[in-house]
Amino acid sequence: MARLKIDHLFEGIFDITAAGYDPKPLPRTYDLMVAATGTNPAKAAMFEDLPANLVPAHALGMRTVLIAHDNEAAHGPKAAPATDAAGLDHVHHVTDDLAAFLSDLNGVLSPGD
């Protein structure tokens, strides 16, 4: 995040170590994150490059952002925008430039949002 100059946009990070090594997309991992951070899912967003990992976040009520890229060998074809892609109804936003996406949000959101 520091390399992208977006670390100031985050209050903390909940990683696989904090999840007791339970990987995404196990729903328990998302429940642990919510409990450990006191996050209100209705006011949270999940950023992920694998669409399947956004399913539990969406089910909890989080906004979901798919970070699309051209690594087809690892993740399949680059995702089309969620409104055009079948099977991605759990994805609210798609971006291929996370830093720009977050910068745009930072300019729009007020501290209470």
mmCIF file of C-alpha atoms in Angstrom:
data_model
loop_
_atom_site.group_PDB
_atom_site.id
_atom_site.type_symbol
_atom_site.label_atom_id
_atom_site.label_comp_id
_atom_site.label_asym_id
_atom_site.label_seq_id
_atom_site.Cartn_x
_atom_site.Cartn_y
_atom_site.Cartn_z
ATOM 1 C CA MET A 1 0.000 0.000 0.000
ATOM 2 C CA ALA A 2 2.892 2.336 0.701
ATOM 3 C CA ARG A 3 4.266 1.688 -2.792
ATOM 4 C CA LEU A 4 0.883 2.702 -4.231
ATOM 5 C CA LYS A 5 0.768 5.691 -1.856
ATOM 6 C CA ILE A 6 -2.626 4.634 -0.515
ATOM 7 C CA ASP A 7 -1.671 3.433 2.966
ATOM 8 C CA HIS A 8 -3.169 6.583 4.518
ATOM 9 C CA LEU A 9 -6.603 5.438 3.294
ATOM 10 C CA PHE A 10 -6.666 2.385 5.596
ATOM 11 C CA GLU A 11 -7.094 2.071 9.351
ATOM 12 C CA GLY A 12 -5.687 -1.452 9.493
ATOM 13 C CA ILE A 13 -5.143 -4.743 7.751
ATOM 14 C CA PHE A 14 -6.713 -8.084 8.588
ATOM 15 C CA ASP A 15 -4.577 -10.771 6.980
ATOM 16 C CA ILE A 16 -4.441 -14.565 6.980
ATOM 17 C CA THR A 17 -2.381 -14.567 10.180
ATOM 18 C CA ALA A 18 -5.111 -12.599 11.969
ATOM 19 C CA ALA A 19 -7.624 -15.102 10.567
ATOM 20 C CA GLY A 20 -5.845 -18.007 12.226
ATOM 21 C CA TYR A 21 -4.724 -19.181 8.775
ATOM 22 C CA ASP A 22 -8.299 -19.853 7.687
ATOM 23 C CA PRO A 23 -8.244 -18.762 4.030
ATOM 24 C CA LYS A 24 -10.801 -16.886 2.008
ATOM 25 C CA PRO A 25 -13.490 -17.642 0.972
ATOM 26 C CA LEU A 26 -14.346 -19.513 4.180
ATOM 27 C CA PRO A 27 -17.215 -17.527 5.737
ATOM 28 C CA ARG A 28 -15.561 -17.965 9.165
ATOM 29 C CA THR A 29 -12.660 -15.789 7.990
ATOM 30 C CA TYR A 30 -15.006 -12.908 7.259
ATOM 31 C CA ASP A 31 -16.818 -13.381 10.568
ATOM 32 C CA LEU A 32 -13.452 -13.263 12.375
ATOM 33 C CA MET A 33 -12.521 -10.030 10.599
ATOM 34 C CA VAL A 34 -15.817 -8.392 11.540
ATOM 35 C CA ALA A 35 -15.477 -9.484 15.178
ATOM 36 C CA ALA A 36 -11.788 -8.563 15.495
ATOM 37 C CA THR A 37 -12.140 -5.109 13.971
ATOM 38 C CA GLY A 38 -15.630 -4.140 15.076
ATOM 39 C CA THR A 39 -16.424 -3.477 11.441
ATOM 40 C CA ASN A 40 -20.001 -2.783 10.448
ATOM 41 C CA PRO A 41 -20.303 -4.767 7.194
ATOM 42 C CA ALA A 42 -22.868 -2.286 5.872
ATOM 43 C CA LYS A 43 -20.158 0.406 6.053
ATOM 44 C CA ALA A 44 -17.272 -1.722 4.775
ATOM 45 C CA ALA A 45 -15.819 -2.730 1.439
ATOM 46 C CA MET A 46 -13.921 -5.825 0.375
ATOM 47 C CA PHE A 47 -11.283 -5.508 -2.347
ATOM 48 C CA GLU A 48 -10.246 -8.753 -4.011
ATOM 49 C CA ASP A 49 -8.843 -10.084 -7.272
ATOM 50 C CA LEU A 50 -10.734 -13.381 -7.138
ATOM 51 C CA PRO A 51 -14.504 -13.080 -7.626
ATOM 52 C CA ALA A 52 -15.252 -16.129 -5.436
ATOM 53 C CA ASN A 53 -13.628 -14.434 -2.445
ATOM 54 C CA LEU A 54 -16.171 -11.613 -2.684
ATOM 55 C CA VAL A 55 -19.198 -13.890 -2.213
ATOM 56 C CA PRO A 56 -19.030 -14.083 1.618
ATOM 57 C CA ALA A 57 -18.313 -10.353 1.900
ATOM 58 C CA HIS A 58 -21.365 -9.583 -0.220
ATOM 59 C CA ALA A 59 -23.460 -11.958 1.893
ATOM 60 C CA LEU A 60 -22.448 -9.984 4.997
ATOM 61 C CA GLY A 61 -23.612 -6.768 3.351
ATOM 62 C CA MET A 62 -20.249 -5.327 2.335
ATOM 63 C CA ARG A 63 -19.665 -3.407 -0.874
ATOM 64 C CA THR A 64 -17.427 -5.502 -3.099
ATOM 65 C CA VAL A 65 -14.722 -4.392 -5.503
ATOM 66 C CA LEU A 66 -13.154 -6.796 -7.975
ATOM 67 C CA ILE A 67 -9.621 -5.841 -8.904
ATOM 68 C CA ALA A 68 -9.335 -7.048 -12.473
ATOM 69 C CA HIS A 69 -6.001 -7.741 -14.125
ATOM 70 C CA ASP A 70 -4.515 -9.594 -17.052
ATOM 71 C CA ASN A 71 -3.153 -12.609 -15.165
ATOM 72 C CA GLU A 72 -5.365 -15.088 -17.007
ATOM 73 C CA ALA A 73 -3.187 -18.074 -16.172
ATOM 74 C CA ALA A 74 -3.794 -17.659 -12.453
ATOM 75 C CA HIS A 75 -7.272 -16.214 -12.352
ATOM 76 C CA GLY A 76 -9.002 -16.720 -15.685
ATOM 77 C CA PRO A 77 -10.039 -14.010 -18.114
ATOM 78 C CA LYS A 78 -10.188 -10.416 -16.987
ATOM 79 C CA ALA A 79 -13.640 -9.755 -15.595
ATOM 80 C CA ALA A 80 -16.090 -7.568 -17.431
ATOM 81 C CA PRO A 81 -17.898 -4.865 -15.464
ATOM 82 C CA ALA A 82 -20.236 -6.448 -12.940
ATOM 83 C CA THR A 83 -23.306 -5.104 -14.681
ATOM 84 C CA ASP A 84 -22.329 -6.956 -17.867
ATOM 85 C CA ALA A 85 -20.893 -10.179 -16.496
ATOM 86 C CA ALA A 86 -23.010 -13.221 -15.779
ATOM 87 C CA GLY A 87 -22.275 -14.785 -12.426
ATOM 88 C CA LEU A 88 -20.824 -11.630 -10.880
ATOM 89 C CA ASP A 89 -23.971 -10.293 -9.249
ATOM 90 C CA HIS A 90 -22.061 -10.242 -5.930
ATOM 91 C CA VAL A 91 -19.592 -7.703 -7.364
ATOM 92 C CA HIS A 92 -20.525 -4.036 -6.967
ATOM 93 C CA HIS A 93 -17.504 -2.447 -8.690
ATOM 94 C CA VAL A 94 -14.689 -3.551 -10.987
ATOM 95 C CA THR A 95 -11.391 -1.720 -11.362
ATOM 96 C CA ASP A 96 -8.032 -2.431 -12.915
ATOM 97 C CA ASP A 97 -6.393 0.513 -11.103
ATOM 98 C CA LEU A 98 -6.819 0.233 -7.336
ATOM 99 C CA ALA A 99 -4.893 3.406 -6.505
ATOM 100 C CA ALA A 100 -7.019 5.521 -8.855
ATOM 101 C CA PHE A 101 -10.224 3.874 -7.618
ATOM 102 C CA LEU A 102 -9.374 4.623 -3.981
ATOM 103 C CA SER A 103 -8.221 8.145 -4.771
ATOM 104 C CA ASP A 104 -11.522 8.815 -6.517
ATOM 105 C CA LEU A 105 -13.420 7.484 -3.492
ATOM 106 C CA ASN A 106 -11.299 9.494 -1.083
ATOM 107 C CA GLY A 107 -12.279 12.667 -2.934
ATOM 108 C CA VAL A 108 -15.990 11.792 -2.807
ATOM 109 C CA LEU A 109 -16.483 10.360 0.680
ATOM 110 C CA SER A 110 -16.760 12.494 3.748
ATOM 111 C CA PRO A 111 -15.299 11.224 7.060
ATOM 112 C CA GLY A 112 -18.751 10.063 8.220
ATOM 113 C CA ASP A 113 -19.397 7.884 5.163
#
